[in-house]
Short mmCIF file of C-alpha atoms in Angstrom, two decimals:
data_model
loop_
_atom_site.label_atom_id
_atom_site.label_comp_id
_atom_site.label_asym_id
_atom_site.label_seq_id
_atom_site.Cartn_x
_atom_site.Cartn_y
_atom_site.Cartn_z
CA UNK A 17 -2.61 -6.79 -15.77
CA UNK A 18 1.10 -5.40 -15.51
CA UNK A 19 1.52 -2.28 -13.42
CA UNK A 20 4.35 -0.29 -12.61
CA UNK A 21 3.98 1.92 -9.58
CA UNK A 22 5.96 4.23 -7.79
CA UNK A 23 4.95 4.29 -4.33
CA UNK A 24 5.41 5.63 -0.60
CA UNK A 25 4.24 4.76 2.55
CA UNK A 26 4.54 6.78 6.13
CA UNK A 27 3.81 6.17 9.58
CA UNK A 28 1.80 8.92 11.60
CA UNK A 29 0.25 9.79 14.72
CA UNK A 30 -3.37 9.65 12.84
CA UNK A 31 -4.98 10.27 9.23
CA UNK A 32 -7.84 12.48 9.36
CA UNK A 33 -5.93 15.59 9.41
CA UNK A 34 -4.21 14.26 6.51
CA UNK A 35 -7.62 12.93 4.68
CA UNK A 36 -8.83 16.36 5.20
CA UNK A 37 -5.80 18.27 3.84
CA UNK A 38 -6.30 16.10 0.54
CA UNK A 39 -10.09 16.65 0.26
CA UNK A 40 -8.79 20.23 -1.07
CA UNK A 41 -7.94 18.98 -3.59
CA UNK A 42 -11.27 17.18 -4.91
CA UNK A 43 -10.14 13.65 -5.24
CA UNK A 44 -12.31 11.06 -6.00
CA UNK A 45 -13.42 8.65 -3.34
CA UNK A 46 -13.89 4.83 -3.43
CA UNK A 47 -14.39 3.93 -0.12
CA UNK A 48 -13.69 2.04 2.96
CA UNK A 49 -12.40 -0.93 2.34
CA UNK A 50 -11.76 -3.64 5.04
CA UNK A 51 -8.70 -5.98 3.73
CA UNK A 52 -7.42 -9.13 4.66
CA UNK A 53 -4.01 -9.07 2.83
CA UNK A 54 -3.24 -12.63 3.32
CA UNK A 55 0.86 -13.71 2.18
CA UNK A 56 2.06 -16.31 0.89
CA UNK A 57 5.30 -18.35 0.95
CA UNK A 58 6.64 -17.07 -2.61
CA UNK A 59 10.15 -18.46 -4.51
CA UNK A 60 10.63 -14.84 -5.39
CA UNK A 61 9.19 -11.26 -5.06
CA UNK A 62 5.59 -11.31 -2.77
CA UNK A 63 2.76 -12.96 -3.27
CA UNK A 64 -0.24 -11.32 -1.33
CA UNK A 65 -4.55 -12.56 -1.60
CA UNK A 66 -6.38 -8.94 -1.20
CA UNK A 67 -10.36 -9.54 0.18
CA UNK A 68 -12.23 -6.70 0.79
CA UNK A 69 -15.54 -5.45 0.25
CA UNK A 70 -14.08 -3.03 -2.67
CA UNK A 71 -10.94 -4.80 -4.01
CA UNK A 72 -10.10 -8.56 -4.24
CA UNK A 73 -7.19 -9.28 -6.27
CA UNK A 74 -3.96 -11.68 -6.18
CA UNK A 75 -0.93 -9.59 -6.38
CA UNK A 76 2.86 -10.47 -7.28
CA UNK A 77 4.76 -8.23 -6.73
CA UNK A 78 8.71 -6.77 -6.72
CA UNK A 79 10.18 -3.73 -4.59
CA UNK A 80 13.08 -3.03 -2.80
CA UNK A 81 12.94 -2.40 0.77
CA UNK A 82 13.76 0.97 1.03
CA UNK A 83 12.63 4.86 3.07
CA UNK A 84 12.01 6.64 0.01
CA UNK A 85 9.47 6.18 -2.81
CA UNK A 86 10.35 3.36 -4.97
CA UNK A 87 9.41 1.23 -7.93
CA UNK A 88 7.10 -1.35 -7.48
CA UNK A 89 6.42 -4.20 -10.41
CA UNK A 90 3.43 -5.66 -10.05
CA UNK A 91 1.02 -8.33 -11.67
CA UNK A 92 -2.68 -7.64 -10.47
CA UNK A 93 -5.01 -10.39 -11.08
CA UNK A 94 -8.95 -9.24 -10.26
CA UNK A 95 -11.35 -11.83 -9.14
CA UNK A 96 -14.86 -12.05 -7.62
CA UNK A 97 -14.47 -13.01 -4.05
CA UNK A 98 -13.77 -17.20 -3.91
CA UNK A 99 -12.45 -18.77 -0.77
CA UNK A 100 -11.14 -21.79 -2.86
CA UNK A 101 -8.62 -19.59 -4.65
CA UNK A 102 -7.55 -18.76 -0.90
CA UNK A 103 -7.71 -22.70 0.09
CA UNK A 104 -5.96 -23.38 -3.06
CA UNK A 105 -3.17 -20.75 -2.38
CA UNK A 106 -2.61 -22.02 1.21
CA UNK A 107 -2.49 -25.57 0.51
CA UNK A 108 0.17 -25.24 -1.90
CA UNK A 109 2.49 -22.27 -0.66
CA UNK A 110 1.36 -22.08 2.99
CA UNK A 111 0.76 -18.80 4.29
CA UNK A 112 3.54 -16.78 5.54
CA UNK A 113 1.70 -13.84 7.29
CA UNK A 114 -2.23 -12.00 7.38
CA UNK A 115 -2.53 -8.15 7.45
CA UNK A 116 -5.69 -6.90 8.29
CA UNK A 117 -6.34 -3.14 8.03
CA UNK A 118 -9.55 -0.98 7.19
CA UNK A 119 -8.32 1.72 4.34
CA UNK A 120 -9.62 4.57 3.01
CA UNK A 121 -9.32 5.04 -1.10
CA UNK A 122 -8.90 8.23 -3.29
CA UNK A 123 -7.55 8.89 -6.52
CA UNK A 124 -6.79 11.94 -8.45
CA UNK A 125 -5.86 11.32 -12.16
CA UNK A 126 -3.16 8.33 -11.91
CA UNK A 127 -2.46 8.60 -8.09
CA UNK A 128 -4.02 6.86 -5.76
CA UNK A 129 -4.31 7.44 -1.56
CA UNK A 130 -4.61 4.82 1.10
CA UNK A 131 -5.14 6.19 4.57
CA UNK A 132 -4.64 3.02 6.35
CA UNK A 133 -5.66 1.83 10.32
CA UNK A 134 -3.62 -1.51 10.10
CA UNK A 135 -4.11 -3.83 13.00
CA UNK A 136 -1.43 -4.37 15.47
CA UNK A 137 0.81 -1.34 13.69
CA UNK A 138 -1.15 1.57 13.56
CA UNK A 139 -1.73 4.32 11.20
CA UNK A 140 -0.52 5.04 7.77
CA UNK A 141 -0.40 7.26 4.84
CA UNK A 142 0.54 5.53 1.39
CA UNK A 143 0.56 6.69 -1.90
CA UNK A 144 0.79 5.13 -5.34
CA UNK A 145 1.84 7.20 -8.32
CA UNK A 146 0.40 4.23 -10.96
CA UNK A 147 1.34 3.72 -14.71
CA UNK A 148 -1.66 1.00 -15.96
CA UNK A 149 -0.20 1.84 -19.98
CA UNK A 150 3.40 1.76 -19.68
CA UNK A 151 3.77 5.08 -21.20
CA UNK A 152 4.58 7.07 -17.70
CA UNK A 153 8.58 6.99 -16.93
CA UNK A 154 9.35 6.08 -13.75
CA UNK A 155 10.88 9.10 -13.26
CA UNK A 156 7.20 11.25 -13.49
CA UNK A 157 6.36 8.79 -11.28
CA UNK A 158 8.72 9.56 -9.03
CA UNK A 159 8.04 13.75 -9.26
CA UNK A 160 4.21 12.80 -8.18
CA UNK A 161 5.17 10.81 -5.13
CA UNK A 162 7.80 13.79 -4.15
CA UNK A 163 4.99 16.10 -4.71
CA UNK A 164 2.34 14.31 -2.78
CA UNK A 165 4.86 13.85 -0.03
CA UNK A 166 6.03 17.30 0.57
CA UNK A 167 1.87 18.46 0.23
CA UNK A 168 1.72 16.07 3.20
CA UNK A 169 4.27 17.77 4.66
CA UNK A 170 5.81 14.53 5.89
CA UNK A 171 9.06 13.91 7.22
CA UNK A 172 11.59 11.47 5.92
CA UNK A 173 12.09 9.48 9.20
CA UNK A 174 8.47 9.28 8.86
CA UNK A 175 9.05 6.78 5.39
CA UNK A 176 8.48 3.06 6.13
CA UNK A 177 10.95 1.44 3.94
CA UNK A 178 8.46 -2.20 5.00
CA UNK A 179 5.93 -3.72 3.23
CA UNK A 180 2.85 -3.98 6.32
CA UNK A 181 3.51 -8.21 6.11
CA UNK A 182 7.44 -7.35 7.36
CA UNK A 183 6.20 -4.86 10.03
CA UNK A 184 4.26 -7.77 10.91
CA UNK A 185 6.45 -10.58 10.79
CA UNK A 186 8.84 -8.58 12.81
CA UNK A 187 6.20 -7.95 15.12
CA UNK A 188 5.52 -11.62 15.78
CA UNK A 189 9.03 -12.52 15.81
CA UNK A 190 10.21 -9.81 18.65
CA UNK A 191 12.60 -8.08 15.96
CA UNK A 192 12.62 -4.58 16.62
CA UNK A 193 10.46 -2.48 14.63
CA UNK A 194 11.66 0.63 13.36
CA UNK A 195 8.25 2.92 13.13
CA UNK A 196 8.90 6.65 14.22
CA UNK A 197 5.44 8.63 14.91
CA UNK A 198 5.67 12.20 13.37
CA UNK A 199 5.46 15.03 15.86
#
């Protein structure tokens, strides 16, 4: 399935205040959903195994590192749970980095929430304006994110401008992490 998403993601202090600001809106819960986000070594774009107990799925995907909400092109592949697709993965690309997090899932209409507890980085606020039909612009895409993210009421040195597997990798490499905590 090809997906085009445009999508945010912000560091704060914690996401329940947040949660509960979006609940008044009605959204639709899935879940919690414990992920291992495990990455491989990719020739180009990112290549990430999603398990959890609500969405497994191998994901290519392209975006451009940057503090703002931005296009995302994505190939999502659903699958039942099967540690030989993981084995398989691993033995052939090696795995570059694992990001486990426990995340919280809402939708309304197209858009979709994560509040996210991510091991070893903390907590995050992400949202996905998604086009599954190619007949949103990217630009509508854009105007929900920059709605969403002034509901939030979220600063812009609050924007991440990683994906969690560079937080990480910088993390385990002693590069300095650049993750402000809103006020």
């Amino acid at each position: 399935m090809n997906i085009k998403n445009v999508e945010f993601k912000a560091k704060v202090s914690e996401t329940k205040s947040l949660e509960e600001k979006l609940q008044t809106k009605s959204p639709l819960y899935k879940g919690l959903d414990h992920q291992i986000d495990t990455y491989f070594n990719a020739a180009k774009g990112r290549l990430k195994l999603r398990e959890g107990n609500i969405e497994n799925a191998l994901i290519q995907y392209d975006r451009k590192n940057t503090a703002n909400s931005k296009l995302s092109e994505i190939v999502l592949y659903k699958h039942k749970a099967d540690k030989a697709l993981k084995d398989i993965l691993s033995h052939q690309l090696g795995i570059k980095v694992v990001v486990d997090k426990k995340r919280k899932i809402y939708f309304i209409d197209n858009v979709k929430f994560h509040f996210d507890e991510v091991d070893q980085l903390g907590a995050f606020i992400e949202v996905e304006a998604i086009d599954e039909t190619g007949k949103l612009t990217k630009e509508y895409l854009k105007e929900q994110c920059d709605y969403w993210f002034k509901f939030f009421d979220l600063k812009p040195e609050q924007l991440m401008k990683e994906s969690y597997s560079d937080m990480m990798i910088n993390q385990l490499t002693g590069n300095d992490l650049q993750i402000t905590i809103d006020k």
